[in-house]
C-alpha cells in the first residue's frame, strides 16, 4: 500500500538470576512486529560461559516465520537482544537483517539499531581506509564496527560505545550486547524511542512499553535523550554525557501519529490518548455535516474516534480488514499493490449506503490508497466522502529512519489541498494543522521536518559531503 512504512524495533534483556531469555526475546519482538515486518532476528549468550559464545539467528520474514520453535530450542542464554526490521537504508536482503554479531580481539559484540544516520558515508569511509570489509549495506554495521574499533583502545565497552556515539549524527535507539553487559543508547535529540523495564531480577530494554508488557515486565521509565544505560551484574548504571551535545530535543512526531502501538506509553504520553486528541483537533479545524465517522484500519481508527467525540457525529466501522492477507508492500509493482487494497479491505455496504461519510486516516503519501478507498465507499452507496488526515501534508523527505519518499513522490509537494481533494475523488479534504501537533503529543518538543522542512540538525551539509576515495 502506498503509505508510510514502519521503522524498526529493538529489544534486549539480561536476567541476573541466570534464567534463559530466548523466549522472552521472541515474545518481545512479536509485540514489536508492527515496527518492522521485513526481517527479524535474535542473539543470545551465557554470561557465565566462555566469552564470545553467541548464538544467533536472523532472516527475512515475520517473527513467527523466522524464529521457529525448532530454531529457538537450539538457543539459550541469560542475556540477549533482538530486532525487527523495515529497511530505510540497505537493501531488503537477509544479509541486512539484525542483530549484527561481531567476533573480534576483545570477544564478541551484538548490536541492534532503530533509526538512520546522516553521516554514514563519512563514518564508513573512515573504516574503509583502515581496511574494514563490509558484509551489509546498513548504517548499523558501521556503528558496530566503530564500537569494536574503539573497544580495542578503551578500558571497557561502555567507553567504546560512548566514543562511537559522539561521532553519530542522526537518529538511533541502540541495544548492544557484550559478553557480560547489556547497553542501551538513545540519540541526544530523542528522535527514536527506548525504554527500560524490570521483571523479577531481569532488566529489559525495548523500543516501546508494549514489549515490556508482553514479557511481564514492569515499565520503569523512558531512556532519556542522550542517555546510555549499562546493565551488568552490578545493576543499572546511567551516563548522560551525550545529552549535553545538543541544545534541543526533537521527538519523532510520527510515533504518536502512526508508528507506536496503541497500548504503548512513550515519553510520558499515552499513544491512544494522543491520537484521540489529534482527531478532536481535526473536528475543530474542519467540521462538516455528516452521518458517520470512520477510520482507515487500523491507523485511522483512534483519530476517527476523537473526531466523532468532538463533532458529535456517530462513530462506526465502514471496512472489514482481512488480517490473513500477505503484506501488501512487498508486491513487486504499484499496480499489484493497489489491487491488494481490495483483498485486504472490503466495505461494509449496509454501514455506508445512503450516508455522508467522514473518512479519517493518518497520512496521504502518494494518494493512491485513499483514492481507492473513496471509490470503494462510493461504489457501496456512500453519498459523500469527506477525508480528514491526522497529520499535516508531507512536503519533505525524512532522513532519520521513517520511510517518507523523495519529494517527487509526495503528492502534497506538487499539489494544493484542493487539487489533491479532486485527484482522490473526495468531497472535501482537511489536514491536521501543524500548530496542533505539540498539544496532541503532550507538548513534547517534536521533529516535524517531514512537514515543515526544519530538521533538528544540518542534514544537507552532511549528505552533500564529497568523500574522496582516491581513485
Tab-separated table of C-alpha atoms in Angstrom:
chain	number	residue	atom	x	y	z
A	1	UNK	CA	0.000	0.000	0.000
A	2	UNK	CA	1.224	3.496	-0.792
A	3	UNK	CA	1.666	4.574	2.781
A	4	UNK	CA	4.349	5.372	5.332
A	5	UNK	CA	6.202	2.279	6.449
A	6	UNK	CA	7.129	1.348	9.982
A	7	UNK	CA	10.568	1.906	11.427
A	8	UNK	CA	12.487	-0.824	13.262
A	9	UNK	CA	12.092	-2.238	16.749
A	10	UNK	CA	14.781	-3.294	19.231
A	11	UNK	CA	14.622	-5.456	22.347
A	12	UNK	CA	17.186	-6.524	24.923
A	13	UNK	CA	17.058	-8.458	28.191
A	14	UNK	CA	19.531	-9.539	30.873
A	15	UNK	CA	18.359	-11.941	33.570
A	16	UNK	CA	20.708	-11.526	36.534
A	17	UNK	CA	19.435	-14.804	38.041
A	18	UNK	CA	20.748	-16.688	35.020
A	19	UNK	CA	17.401	-17.770	33.547
A	20	UNK	CA	17.083	-18.358	29.813
A	21	UNK	CA	15.797	-15.250	27.982
A	22	UNK	CA	15.310	-16.669	24.472
A	23	UNK	CA	11.523	-16.998	24.692
A	24	UNK	CA	11.236	-13.523	26.209
A	25	UNK	CA	13.042	-12.039	23.200
A	26	UNK	CA	10.662	-13.898	20.910
A	27	UNK	CA	7.595	-12.504	22.677
A	28	UNK	CA	9.124	-9.037	22.876
A	29	UNK	CA	9.810	-8.998	19.148
A	30	UNK	CA	6.333	-10.301	18.375
A	31	UNK	CA	4.849	-7.343	20.252
A	32	UNK	CA	7.076	-5.008	18.184
A	33	UNK	CA	6.168	-6.646	14.878
A	34	UNK	CA	4.203	-3.557	13.815
A	35	UNK	CA	7.507	-1.631	13.655
A	36	UNK	CA	9.076	-3.910	11.055
A	37	UNK	CA	7.763	-6.844	9.047
A	38	UNK	CA	10.593	-7.365	6.603
A	39	UNK	CA	13.194	-9.227	8.660
A	40	UNK	CA	13.995	-10.145	12.244
A	41	UNK	CA	16.494	-11.951	14.420
A	42	UNK	CA	17.886	-12.507	17.893
A	43	UNK	CA	21.231	-13.175	19.554
A	44	UNK	CA	21.764	-14.743	22.989
A	45	UNK	CA	24.733	-15.550	25.186
A	46	UNK	CA	25.503	-17.108	28.554
A	47	UNK	CA	27.333	-14.614	30.762
A	48	UNK	CA	28.739	-17.476	32.848
A	49	UNK	CA	30.069	-19.282	29.781
A	50	UNK	CA	33.111	-18.657	27.575
A	51	UNK	CA	33.456	-15.144	26.165
A	52	UNK	CA	32.361	-14.920	22.562
A	53	UNK	CA	29.935	-17.829	22.653
A	54	UNK	CA	26.994	-16.083	20.956
A	55	UNK	CA	24.149	-17.974	19.323
A	56	UNK	CA	22.105	-16.032	16.798
A	57	UNK	CA	19.578	-16.471	14.034
A	58	UNK	CA	18.085	-13.944	11.606
A	59	UNK	CA	16.397	-13.909	8.220
A	60	UNK	CA	13.772	-12.228	6.070
A	61	UNK	CA	10.201	-12.674	7.296
A	62	UNK	CA	7.933	-12.210	10.278
A	63	UNK	CA	8.968	-13.227	13.788
A	64	UNK	CA	6.780	-16.349	13.667
A	65	UNK	CA	8.305	-17.322	10.299
A	66	UNK	CA	11.975	-16.767	11.152
A	67	UNK	CA	12.196	-17.687	14.837
A	68	UNK	CA	10.527	-21.072	14.704
A	69	UNK	CA	10.269	-23.395	17.677
A	70	UNK	CA	12.923	-25.812	16.438
A	71	UNK	CA	15.334	-22.883	15.994
A	72	UNK	CA	14.707	-21.423	19.437
A	73	UNK	CA	15.223	-24.805	21.118
A	74	UNK	CA	18.857	-24.716	19.963
A	75	UNK	CA	19.464	-21.350	21.607
A	76	UNK	CA	19.752	-20.377	25.248
A	77	UNK	CA	21.374	-17.691	27.361
A	78	UNK	CA	20.734	-15.252	30.181
A	79	UNK	CA	21.447	-12.176	28.051
A	80	UNK	CA	20.256	-11.337	24.562
A	81	UNK	CA	18.947	-8.812	22.059
A	82	UNK	CA	16.522	-8.877	19.139
A	83	UNK	CA	15.410	-6.789	16.191
A	84	UNK	CA	12.510	-6.398	13.762
A	85	UNK	CA	13.323	-4.563	10.571
A	86	UNK	CA	11.788	-2.427	7.910
A	87	UNK	CA	14.607	-1.156	5.722
A	88	UNK	CA	15.141	2.551	5.221
A	89	UNK	CA	18.833	2.100	4.369
A	90	UNK	CA	20.216	-1.028	2.781
A	91	UNK	CA	18.515	-3.497	0.507
A	92	UNK	CA	15.873	-5.998	1.562
A	93	UNK	CA	18.199	-8.995	1.750
A	94	UNK	CA	18.927	-11.492	4.502
A	95	UNK	CA	22.459	-10.132	4.980
A	96	UNK	CA	20.983	-6.853	6.243
A	97	UNK	CA	18.845	-8.493	8.925
A	98	UNK	CA	19.814	-7.778	12.523
A	99	UNK	CA	21.182	-8.161	15.166
A	100	UNK	CA	24.705	-7.782	13.822
A	101	UNK	CA	27.154	-10.090	15.575
A	102	UNK	CA	30.910	-9.463	15.519
A	103	UNK	CA	33.797	-11.531	16.820
A	104	UNK	CA	36.947	-9.516	17.408
A	105	UNK	CA	40.033	-9.321	19.599
A	106	UNK	CA	38.050	-8.357	22.714
A	107	UNK	CA	35.487	-11.137	22.345
A	108	UNK	CA	32.044	-10.617	20.852
A	109	UNK	CA	29.615	-7.807	20.200
A	110	UNK	CA	25.973	-7.904	19.087
A	111	UNK	CA	24.073	-4.778	18.070
A	112	UNK	CA	20.504	-3.893	17.061
A	113	UNK	CA	19.639	-0.430	15.764
A	114	UNK	CA	16.438	1.531	15.193
A	115	UNK	CA	16.956	4.729	13.235
A	116	UNK	CA	19.074	6.193	10.483
A	117	UNK	CA	22.339	8.127	10.414
A	118	UNK	CA	23.012	11.074	8.124
A	119	UNK	CA	26.815	10.821	8.302
A	120	UNK	CA	27.124	7.146	7.372
A	121	UNK	CA	29.293	7.938	4.348
A	122	UNK	CA	31.917	9.764	6.408
A	123	UNK	CA	31.976	7.089	9.125
A	124	UNK	CA	32.147	4.254	6.611
A	125	UNK	CA	34.976	5.803	4.626
A	126	UNK	CA	36.969	6.229	7.832
A	127	UNK	CA	36.682	2.468	8.409
A	128	UNK	CA	37.388	1.520	4.792
A	129	UNK	CA	40.634	3.472	4.894
A	130	UNK	CA	41.789	1.305	7.801
A	131	UNK	CA	40.990	-1.915	5.950
A	132	UNK	CA	37.426	-2.712	7.060
A	133	UNK	CA	35.391	-5.008	4.834
A	134	UNK	CA	31.608	-4.667	4.993
A	135	UNK	CA	29.128	-7.523	4.632
A	136	UNK	CA	25.932	-5.440	4.670
A	137	UNK	CA	24.763	-2.129	3.238
A	138	UNK	CA	23.329	-0.829	6.525
A	139	UNK	CA	24.471	2.035	8.717
A	140	UNK	CA	24.061	-0.341	11.672
A	141	UNK	CA	27.168	-2.279	10.606
A	142	UNK	CA	29.100	0.998	10.505
A	143	UNK	CA	28.101	1.665	14.126
A	144	UNK	CA	29.065	-1.856	15.212
A	145	UNK	CA	32.487	-1.637	13.539
A	146	UNK	CA	33.216	1.701	15.178
A	147	UNK	CA	32.308	0.300	18.605
A	148	UNK	CA	34.602	-2.698	18.040
A	149	UNK	CA	37.472	-0.480	16.901
A	150	UNK	CA	37.058	1.857	19.871
A	151	UNK	CA	36.902	-1.086	22.274
A	152	UNK	CA	40.437	-2.130	21.341
A	153	UNK	CA	41.726	1.161	22.794
A	154	UNK	CA	39.410	1.598	25.793
A	155	UNK	CA	39.171	0.078	29.252
A	156	UNK	CA	35.521	-1.015	28.953
A	157	UNK	CA	32.796	-1.472	26.377
A	158	UNK	CA	30.765	1.454	27.759
A	159	UNK	CA	33.596	3.833	26.925
A	160	UNK	CA	33.805	2.395	23.403
A	161	UNK	CA	30.065	2.837	22.874
A	162	UNK	CA	30.197	6.393	24.210
A	163	UNK	CA	33.144	7.333	21.966
A	164	UNK	CA	31.270	5.925	18.975
A	165	UNK	CA	28.002	7.663	19.837
A	166	UNK	CA	29.811	11.015	19.903
A	167	UNK	CA	30.541	10.527	16.187
A	168	UNK	CA	26.995	9.620	15.192
A	169	UNK	CA	24.765	12.210	13.554
A	170	UNK	CA	21.166	11.225	13.075
A	171	UNK	CA	18.632	9.114	14.902
A	172	UNK	CA	19.300	5.964	16.869
A	173	UNK	CA	17.930	3.708	19.542
A	174	UNK	CA	20.588	1.069	20.165
A	175	UNK	CA	20.749	-2.118	22.190
A	176	UNK	CA	24.209	-3.675	22.421
A	177	UNK	CA	25.241	-6.977	23.976
A	178	UNK	CA	28.796	-7.606	25.113
A	179	UNK	CA	29.833	-10.848	26.849
A	180	UNK	CA	28.833	-9.537	30.286
A	181	UNK	CA	26.774	-6.370	29.722
A	182	UNK	CA	23.611	-5.100	28.055
A	183	UNK	CA	23.764	-1.479	26.882
A	184	UNK	CA	21.068	0.834	25.599
A	185	UNK	CA	21.713	4.220	23.955
A	186	UNK	CA	19.251	6.852	22.762
A	187	UNK	CA	20.207	9.684	20.425
A	188	UNK	CA	20.519	13.083	22.149
A	189	UNK	CA	17.568	14.562	20.240
A	190	UNK	CA	15.262	11.780	21.407
A	191	UNK	CA	14.230	11.098	17.816
A	192	UNK	CA	13.975	7.366	18.449
A	193	UNK	CA	12.270	5.839	21.496
A	194	UNK	CA	13.775	3.469	24.057
A	195	UNK	CA	12.513	2.421	27.474
A	196	UNK	CA	13.583	0.366	30.495
A	197	UNK	CA	11.626	-2.279	32.378
A	198	UNK	CA	12.140	-4.930	35.069
A	199	UNK	CA	10.763	-8.423	35.647
A	200	UNK	CA	11.886	-10.041	38.883
A	201	UNK	CA	15.689	-9.818	38.602
A	202	UNK	CA	15.748	-9.296	34.843
A	203	UNK	CA	16.123	-5.908	33.147
A	204	UNK	CA	14.579	-5.188	29.759
A	205	UNK	CA	15.251	-2.548	27.082
A	206	UNK	CA	12.715	-2.026	24.299
A	207	UNK	CA	11.592	0.430	21.654
A	208	UNK	CA	8.104	0.545	23.163
A	209	UNK	CA	6.492	-0.154	26.517
A	210	UNK	CA	4.090	-2.658	24.916
A	211	UNK	CA	7.069	-5.025	24.555
A	212	UNK	CA	7.671	-4.845	28.306
A	213	UNK	CA	4.067	-5.788	28.983
A	214	UNK	CA	4.306	-8.771	26.633
A	215	UNK	CA	7.051	-10.365	28.763
A	216	UNK	CA	5.529	-9.488	32.131
A	217	UNK	CA	7.988	-6.681	32.865
A	218	UNK	CA	7.103	-3.522	34.749
A	219	UNK	CA	7.742	-0.242	32.976
A	220	UNK	CA	10.374	1.720	34.915
A	221	UNK	CA	10.967	4.730	32.707
A	222	UNK	CA	11.925	6.009	29.271
A	223	UNK	CA	15.612	6.237	28.487
A	224	UNK	CA	16.335	9.962	28.331
A	225	UNK	CA	17.555	11.577	25.096
A	226	UNK	CA	21.345	11.283	25.101
A	227	UNK	CA	21.373	8.670	27.860
A	228	UNK	CA	23.392	5.455	27.887
A	229	UNK	CA	22.175	2.669	30.183
A	230	UNK	CA	24.501	-0.176	31.192
A	231	UNK	CA	23.056	-3.320	32.788
A	232	UNK	CA	25.559	-5.645	34.418
A	233	UNK	CA	25.961	-7.844	37.493
A	234	UNK	CA	26.414	-4.614	39.422
A	235	UNK	CA	22.958	-3.391	38.433
A	236	UNK	CA	21.896	-0.454	36.252
A	237	UNK	CA	24.171	2.492	35.543
A	238	UNK	CA	23.221	5.674	33.698
A	239	UNK	CA	25.513	8.008	31.765
A	240	UNK	CA	24.148	11.346	30.496
A	241	UNK	CA	27.323	12.584	28.765
A	242	UNK	CA	25.725	12.672	25.312
A	243	UNK	CA	22.742	14.711	26.478
A	244	UNK	CA	24.775	17.910	26.555
A	245	UNK	CA	25.995	17.571	22.949
A	246	UNK	CA	22.804	19.186	21.578
A	247	UNK	CA	20.693	22.085	22.815
A	248	UNK	CA	17.299	20.911	21.596
A	249	UNK	CA	15.090	17.825	21.727
A	250	UNK	CA	13.136	16.576	18.733
A	251	UNK	CA	10.926	13.540	19.336
A	252	UNK	CA	9.589	11.986	16.128
A	253	UNK	CA	6.004	13.178	15.771
A	254	UNK	CA	5.041	10.134	13.739
A	255	UNK	CA	5.452	7.855	16.735
A	256	UNK	CA	2.319	9.497	18.089
A	257	UNK	CA	0.502	9.769	14.773
A	258	UNK	CA	1.163	6.275	13.448
A	259	UNK	CA	4.207	4.170	14.383
A	260	UNK	CA	3.795	3.282	18.046
A	261	UNK	CA	1.300	0.673	19.168
A	262	UNK	CA	-1.902	1.991	20.699
A	263	UNK	CA	-1.197	0.486	24.130
A	264	UNK	CA	2.287	1.995	24.409
A	265	UNK	CA	3.302	4.975	26.512
A	266	UNK	CA	6.171	6.996	25.090
A	267	UNK	CA	7.991	9.819	26.875
A	268	UNK	CA	5.107	10.143	29.301
A	269	UNK	CA	2.441	10.320	26.593
A	270	UNK	CA	-0.139	7.571	26.101
A	271	UNK	CA	-0.268	6.892	22.372
A	272	UNK	CA	-4.006	6.176	22.321
A	273	UNK	CA	-4.785	9.457	24.067
A	274	UNK	CA	-2.532	11.352	21.633
A	275	UNK	CA	-4.422	10.000	18.623
A	276	UNK	CA	-7.787	10.780	20.192
A	277	UNK	CA	-6.591	14.365	20.742
A	278	UNK	CA	-5.462	14.502	17.122
A	279	UNK	CA	-8.915	13.511	15.927
A	280	UNK	CA	-10.565	16.112	18.142
A	281	UNK	CA	-8.293	18.800	16.694
A	282	UNK	CA	-9.352	17.763	13.184
A	283	UNK	CA	-13.007	18.112	14.121
A	284	UNK	CA	-12.405	21.620	15.445
A	285	UNK	CA	-10.456	22.683	12.369
A	286	UNK	CA	-12.571	21.009	9.686
A	287	UNK	CA	-16.172	20.461	10.790
A	288	UNK	CA	-18.646	19.032	8.284
A	289	UNK	CA	-22.224	17.796	8.248
A	290	UNK	CA	-22.148	14.015	8.008
A	291	UNK	CA	-23.853	10.838	9.193
A	292	UNK	CA	-20.887	8.613	10.108
A	293	UNK	CA	-17.241	8.979	11.109
A	294	UNK	CA	-14.999	6.042	10.274
A	295	UNK	CA	-11.266	5.344	10.180
A	296	UNK	CA	-8.997	3.529	7.771
A	297	UNK	CA	-7.984	0.336	9.626
A	298	UNK	CA	-6.015	0.284	11.766
A	299	UNK	CA	-4.129	3.558	11.800
A	300	UNK	CA	-7.048	5.927	11.308
A	301	UNK	CA	-9.474	4.446	13.824
A	302	UNK	CA	-8.359	6.214	17.060
A	303	UNK	CA	-8.295	9.635	15.361
A	304	UNK	CA	-11.726	8.885	13.886
A	305	UNK	CA	-12.989	8.142	17.399
A	306	UNK	CA	-11.641	11.514	18.549
A	307	UNK	CA	-13.282	13.268	15.598
A	308	UNK	CA	-16.573	11.622	16.492
A	309	UNK	CA	-16.361	12.597	20.166
A	310	UNK	CA	-15.663	16.243	19.330
A	311	UNK	CA	-18.149	16.572	16.463
A	312	UNK	CA	-20.992	14.522	17.875
A	313	UNK	CA	-21.257	12.553	14.615
A	314	UNK	CA	-21.632	8.813	15.338
A	315	UNK	CA	-18.515	6.647	15.007
A	316	UNK	CA	-18.736	3.331	13.202
A	317	UNK	CA	-16.849	0.816	11.086
A	318	UNK	CA	-17.055	1.045	7.316
A	319	UNK	CA	-14.390	-1.519	6.414
A	320	UNK	CA	-13.650	-5.132	7.222
A	321	UNK	CA	-9.928	-5.849	7.368
A	322	UNK	CA	-8.726	-9.295	6.358
A	323	UNK	CA	-5.816	-9.899	8.739
A	324	UNK	CA	-4.682	-13.018	6.884
A	325	UNK	CA	-3.711	-11.353	3.619
A	326	UNK	CA	0.034	-11.112	2.961
A	327	UNK	CA	1.961	-7.891	3.413
A	328	UNK	CA	0.904	-5.666	0.519
A	329	UNK	CA	4.055	-3.550	0.461
A	330	UNK	CA	6.163	-6.468	-0.800
A	331	UNK	CA	4.145	-6.718	-4.024
A	332	UNK	CA	6.560	-6.073	-6.897
A	333	UNK	CA	4.580	-3.475	-8.838
A	334	UNK	CA	2.490	-0.457	-7.894
A	335	UNK	CA	-0.489	-1.900	-9.786
A	336	UNK	CA	-0.336	-5.108	-7.751
A	337	UNK	CA	-0.018	-3.119	-4.516
A	338	UNK	CA	-3.118	-1.120	-5.386
A	339	UNK	CA	-5.156	-4.224	-6.248
A	340	UNK	CA	-4.121	-5.702	-2.905
A	341	UNK	CA	-6.111	-2.966	-1.174
A	342	UNK	CA	-9.304	-4.698	-2.327
A	343	UNK	CA	-8.081	-8.006	-0.914
A	344	UNK	CA	-7.126	-6.513	2.431
A	345	UNK	CA	-10.124	-4.207	2.972
A	346	UNK	CA	-13.747	-4.626	1.992
A	347	UNK	CA	-16.580	-2.181	2.560
A	348	UNK	CA	-19.482	-2.915	4.911
A	349	UNK	CA	-22.205	-1.882	2.465
A	350	UNK	CA	-25.040	-1.617	4.981
A	351	UNK	CA	-22.961	0.713	7.176
A	352	UNK	CA	-22.294	3.284	4.456
A	353	UNK	CA	-25.158	3.099	1.953
A	354	UNK	CA	-27.021	6.387	1.701
A	355	UNK	CA	-24.738	8.112	4.219
A	356	UNK	CA	-22.369	11.048	4.240
A	357	UNK	CA	-19.034	9.674	5.496
A	358	UNK	CA	-16.107	11.318	7.282
A	359	UNK	CA	-13.095	9.115	6.465
A	360	UNK	CA	-10.083	9.596	8.775
A	361	UNK	CA	-6.548	8.362	8.085
A	362	UNK	CA	-3.103	9.136	9.458
A	363	UNK	CA	-1.478	10.429	6.256
A	364	UNK	CA	-1.563	10.756	2.487
A	365	UNK	CA	1.700	9.925	0.713
A	366	UNK	CA	1.054	9.321	-2.993
A	367	UNK	CA	-2.737	9.381	-2.740
A	368	UNK	CA	-3.368	6.043	-4.447
A	369	UNK	CA	-4.593	4.140	-1.378
A	370	UNK	CA	-7.061	6.765	-0.157
A	371	UNK	CA	-8.379	7.236	-3.706
A	372	UNK	CA	-9.107	3.505	-3.923
A	373	UNK	CA	-10.925	3.550	-0.596
A	374	UNK	CA	-13.074	6.524	-1.598
A	375	UNK	CA	-14.067	4.742	-4.822
A	376	UNK	CA	-14.961	1.639	-2.820
A	377	UNK	CA	-17.121	3.635	-0.407
A	378	UNK	CA	-18.998	5.449	-3.185
A	379	UNK	CA	-19.497	2.228	-5.118
A	380	UNK	CA	-21.073	0.789	-1.951
A	381	UNK	CA	-23.554	3.661	-1.873
A	382	UNK	CA	-21.930	6.410	0.213
A	383	UNK	CA	-23.393	9.771	-0.773
A	384	UNK	CA	-20.350	11.848	0.200
A	385	UNK	CA	-16.843	11.082	1.489
A	386	UNK	CA	-15.089	13.820	3.444
A	387	UNK	CA	-11.445	12.965	4.116
A	388	UNK	CA	-9.671	14.100	7.286
A	389	UNK	CA	-5.968	13.432	7.796
A	390	UNK	CA	-4.450	13.391	11.313
A	391	UNK	CA	-1.120	14.810	10.105
A	392	UNK	CA	-0.117	17.853	8.030
A	393	UNK	CA	0.775	17.359	4.345
A	394	UNK	CA	4.077	15.590	3.657
A	395	UNK	CA	6.334	18.113	1.934
A	396	UNK	CA	9.876	16.926	2.739
A	397	UNK	CA	11.764	13.612	2.989
A	398	UNK	CA	12.764	12.110	6.325
A	399	UNK	CA	16.439	11.265	6.912
A	400	UNK	CA	16.030	9.661	10.337
A	401	UNK	CA	14.530	6.255	9.635
A	402	UNK	CA	10.964	6.982	8.567
A	403	UNK	CA	10.278	5.850	5.016
A	404	UNK	CA	8.981	9.140	3.640
A	405	UNK	CA	9.872	9.059	-0.067
A	406	UNK	CA	11.523	11.771	-2.119
A	407	UNK	CA	9.648	14.981	-2.904
A	408	UNK	CA	8.657	13.951	-6.419
A	409	UNK	CA	6.658	11.034	-4.958
A	410	UNK	CA	4.874	13.152	-2.328
A	411	UNK	CA	1.537	14.257	-3.723
A	412	UNK	CA	1.369	17.304	-1.422
A	413	UNK	CA	4.721	18.650	-2.598
A	414	UNK	CA	3.334	19.289	-6.074
A	415	UNK	CA	-0.368	19.850	-5.450
A	416	UNK	CA	-2.557	22.028	-3.243
A	417	UNK	CA	-5.075	20.521	-0.830
A	418	UNK	CA	-7.888	21.404	-3.221
A	419	UNK	CA	-6.095	19.707	-6.113
A	420	UNK	CA	-5.458	16.609	-4.007
A	421	UNK	CA	-9.102	16.559	-2.976
A	422	UNK	CA	-10.140	16.468	-6.614
A	423	UNK	CA	-7.478	13.890	-7.540
A	424	UNK	CA	-8.552	11.399	-4.872
A	425	UNK	CA	-12.257	11.928	-5.507
A	426	UNK	CA	-13.149	13.281	-2.045
A	427	UNK	CA	-15.948	15.756	-1.384
A	428	UNK	CA	-13.700	17.703	0.992
A	429	UNK	CA	-10.218	17.312	2.476
A	430	UNK	CA	-8.744	18.599	5.722
A	431	UNK	CA	-5.223	18.048	7.058
A	432	UNK	CA	-4.111	18.378	10.669
A	433	UNK	CA	-2.813	21.874	11.348
A	434	UNK	CA	0.833	21.847	12.396
A	435	UNK	CA	0.102	24.071	15.412
A	436	UNK	CA	-1.955	21.278	16.991
A	437	UNK	CA	0.823	18.663	16.889
A	438	UNK	CA	2.554	19.674	20.134
A	439	UNK	CA	-0.716	19.551	22.054
A	440	UNK	CA	-1.511	16.167	20.573
A	441	UNK	CA	1.863	14.793	21.746
A	442	UNK	CA	1.707	16.138	25.285
A	443	UNK	CA	3.594	19.347	24.434
A	444	UNK	CA	6.842	17.492	23.787
A	445	UNK	CA	9.452	19.177	21.567
A	446	UNK	CA	8.921	17.467	18.221
A	447	UNK	CA	10.693	16.781	14.956
A	448	UNK	CA	8.205	17.839	12.249
A	449	UNK	CA	10.725	18.129	9.430
A	450	UNK	CA	8.695	15.958	7.039
A	451	UNK	CA	6.005	18.643	7.284
A	452	UNK	CA	7.926	21.918	7.679
A	453	UNK	CA	11.479	21.129	6.468
A	454	UNK	CA	13.030	22.248	9.777
A	455	UNK	CA	15.472	19.454	10.579
A	456	UNK	CA	16.989	19.374	14.084
A	457	UNK	CA	20.493	19.122	12.607
A	458	UNK	CA	22.259	20.290	9.439
A	459	UNK	CA	21.296	17.320	7.304
A	460	UNK	CA	22.099	18.793	3.904
A	461	UNK	CA	25.685	19.690	4.825
A	462	UNK	CA	26.411	16.125	5.883
A	463	UNK	CA	24.671	14.479	2.944
A	464	UNK	CA	26.411	16.761	0.449
A	465	UNK	CA	29.916	15.999	1.714
A	466	UNK	CA	32.195	14.775	-1.015
A	467	UNK	CA	34.215	11.765	0.071
A	468	UNK	CA	37.435	11.465	-1.923
A	469	UNK	CA	38.189	7.757	-2.363
A	470	UNK	CA	41.497	8.483	-4.076
A	471	UNK	CA	40.507	6.683	-7.279
